Amino acid sequence: MKRVFKFLSLSGRDRALLLSAMLLLAAIRLGLVFLPFQTLRRLLGKIARSSRVESKMERSRDRIIWAVETASRYLPGQSRCLARALTAQVLLSRQGYEAQIRIGVAKDSGGHLEAHAWVESQGNVVLGRLSNWERFTPLPHLDAPRRN
């Protein structure tokens, strides 16, 4: 019940943003399971282009990241870093912000390969920064969905 009151205490804009983030994150999680990655990226590119941007500052970059992080905590199951990064990239792109997904790889203490995804915008990591950042070697940039 506490979560419901917290949600209702948000502004209408924040409630709408949080619901958008939750729906998109859930859809992306399903897409990562059932679709080839390139097909999912094409669909997400279309979604990113589908919104008309009136003002770049309509929603701040920080508020979009807040919505994605909050949505990932409240959806059942675990939202992996790639699903969160894809969600943030689409929502940021729809608002006119530049956003690139980065994926890095590292070996854990047992020698097993690990991967991590994060989002960079205007040269800064805006989602997915880890405390042990230095151990991940970034792969080449994934192309961001383009707006026409």
Coordinates of C-alpha atoms in Angstrom, one line a residue:
M1 CA 0.0 0.0 0.0
K2 CA 2.9 2.3 0.7
R3 CA 4.1 2.0 -2.9
V4 CA 0.7 3.1 -4.1
F5 CA 0.7 6.2 -2.0
K6 CA 4.2 7.0 -3.1
F7 CA 3.1 6.6 -6.7
L8 CA 0.1 8.8 -6.2
S9 CA 2.2 11.5 -4.5
L10 CA 4.2 11.9 -7.7
S11 CA 3.4 14.7 -10.1
G12 CA 1.3 13.7 -13.1
R13 CA 4.3 14.1 -15.4
D14 CA 6.4 11.8 -13.2
R15 CA 3.6 9.2 -13.0
A16 CA 3.3 9.2 -16.8
L17 CA 7.1 8.9 -17.2
L18 CA 7.3 6.1 -14.7
L19 CA 4.5 4.2 -16.3
S20 CA 6.1 4.6 -19.7
A21 CA 9.4 3.4 -18.3
M22 CA 7.7 0.3 -16.7
L23 CA 5.9 -0.6 -19.9
L24 CA 8.9 -0.2 -22.1
L25 CA 11.2 -2.0 -19.7
A26 CA 8.8 -5.0 -19.5
A27 CA 8.4 -5.1 -23.3
I28 CA 12.2 -4.9 -23.8
R29 CA 12.7 -7.7 -21.3
L30 CA 10.3 -9.9 -23.3
G31 CA 11.9 -8.8 -26.5
L32 CA 15.4 -9.8 -25.3
V33 CA 14.0 -13.3 -24.6
F34 CA 11.9 -13.9 -27.7
L35 CA 13.4 -11.7 -30.5
P36 CA 16.8 -11.6 -32.3
F37 CA 18.7 -8.7 -31.0
Q38 CA 18.9 -6.8 -34.3
T39 CA 15.1 -7.1 -34.7
L40 CA 14.6 -5.7 -31.2
R41 CA 17.0 -2.8 -32.0
R42 CA 15.0 -2.0 -35.2
L43 CA 11.7 -2.0 -33.3
L44 CA 13.2 0.2 -30.6
G45 CA 14.5 2.6 -33.2
K46 CA 11.0 3.0 -34.5
I47 CA 9.7 3.6 -31.0
A48 CA 12.4 6.2 -30.4
R49 CA 11.4 8.0 -33.6
S50 CA 7.7 7.8 -33.0
S51 CA 7.5 10.7 -30.5
R52 CA 7.4 14.4 -31.5
V53 CA 9.9 16.3 -29.5
E54 CA 8.6 19.8 -28.7
S55 CA 11.4 20.8 -26.3
K56 CA 14.6 19.0 -25.4
M57 CA 14.1 19.9 -21.8
E58 CA 10.5 18.7 -21.6
R59 CA 11.8 16.0 -19.4
S60 CA 15.2 16.2 -17.8
R61 CA 17.8 13.5 -18.5
D62 CA 18.0 12.9 -14.7
R63 CA 14.3 12.4 -14.4
I64 CA 14.3 9.9 -17.3
I65 CA 17.1 7.9 -15.6
W66 CA 15.2 8.1 -12.3
A67 CA 12.2 6.6 -14.0
V68 CA 14.2 3.7 -15.6
E69 CA 15.9 2.9 -12.3
T70 CA 12.7 3.0 -10.3
A71 CA 10.8 0.9 -12.8
S72 CA 13.5 -1.7 -12.7
R73 CA 13.2 -2.0 -8.9
Y74 CA 9.4 -2.4 -9.0
L75 CA 8.9 -4.8 -11.9
P76 CA 8.7 -8.5 -10.9
G77 CA 11.8 -10.4 -11.8
Q78 CA 15.3 -9.0 -12.3
S79 CA 15.9 -6.3 -14.9
R80 CA 19.4 -6.9 -16.3
C81 CA 21.6 -4.0 -17.3
L82 CA 21.0 -4.4 -21.0
A83 CA 17.2 -4.1 -20.6
R84 CA 17.7 -1.0 -18.5
A85 CA 20.2 0.5 -20.9
L86 CA 17.9 -0.1 -23.9
T87 CA 15.0 1.4 -22.0
A88 CA 17.0 4.5 -21.1
Q89 CA 18.3 4.9 -24.6
V90 CA 14.8 4.9 -26.1
L91 CA 13.3 7.3 -23.6
L92 CA 16.3 9.7 -23.8
S93 CA 16.2 9.6 -27.6
R94 CA 12.4 10.3 -27.6
Q95 CA 13.2 13.5 -25.7
G96 CA 15.9 14.6 -28.1
Y97 CA 18.9 13.6 -25.9
E98 CA 21.9 11.9 -27.4
A99 CA 22.3 8.4 -25.8
Q100 CA 24.6 5.6 -26.7
I101 CA 24.7 2.1 -25.2
R102 CA 28.1 0.8 -24.3
I103 CA 28.9 -2.8 -23.5
G104 CA 32.1 -3.8 -21.6
V105 CA 33.5 -7.2 -20.9
A106 CA 35.8 -8.5 -18.1
K107 CA 36.8 -11.7 -16.4
D108 CA 35.7 -12.5 -12.9
S109 CA 38.0 -14.0 -10.2
G110 CA 37.2 -17.5 -11.6
G111 CA 38.2 -16.5 -15.1
H112 CA 34.6 -16.4 -16.4
L113 CA 33.6 -13.8 -18.9
E114 CA 31.2 -11.1 -17.6
A115 CA 29.5 -8.3 -19.5
H116 CA 27.9 -5.0 -18.5
A117 CA 25.9 -2.5 -20.4
W118 CA 25.6 1.2 -19.6
V119 CA 24.4 4.4 -21.3
E120 CA 26.5 7.4 -22.1
S121 CA 25.0 10.8 -23.0
Q122 CA 27.1 13.8 -23.9
G123 CA 30.3 12.0 -22.8
N124 CA 29.0 11.1 -19.4
V125 CA 27.8 7.8 -18.0
V126 CA 24.1 8.4 -17.1
L127 CA 23.0 4.9 -16.3
G128 CA 24.9 1.8 -15.2
R129 CA 28.1 3.1 -13.6
L130 CA 29.7 0.4 -11.4
S131 CA 32.1 0.8 -8.5
N132 CA 34.6 -1.5 -10.1
W133 CA 34.4 0.3 -13.5
E134 CA 38.0 0.0 -14.5
R135 CA 37.9 -3.8 -14.9
F136 CA 35.5 -3.6 -17.9
T137 CA 36.9 -3.2 -21.4
P138 CA 34.4 -1.3 -23.6
L139 CA 33.4 -2.8 -26.9
P140 CA 32.8 -0.5 -29.9
H141 CA 29.7 1.7 -29.6
L142 CA 26.3 0.3 -30.5
D143 CA 24.5 2.8 -32.9
A144 CA 21.8 4.8 -31.2
P145 CA 18.3 4.8 -32.7
R146 CA 18.3 7.8 -35.0
R147 CA 15.5 10.4 -35.2
N148 CA 14.5 11.6 -38.7

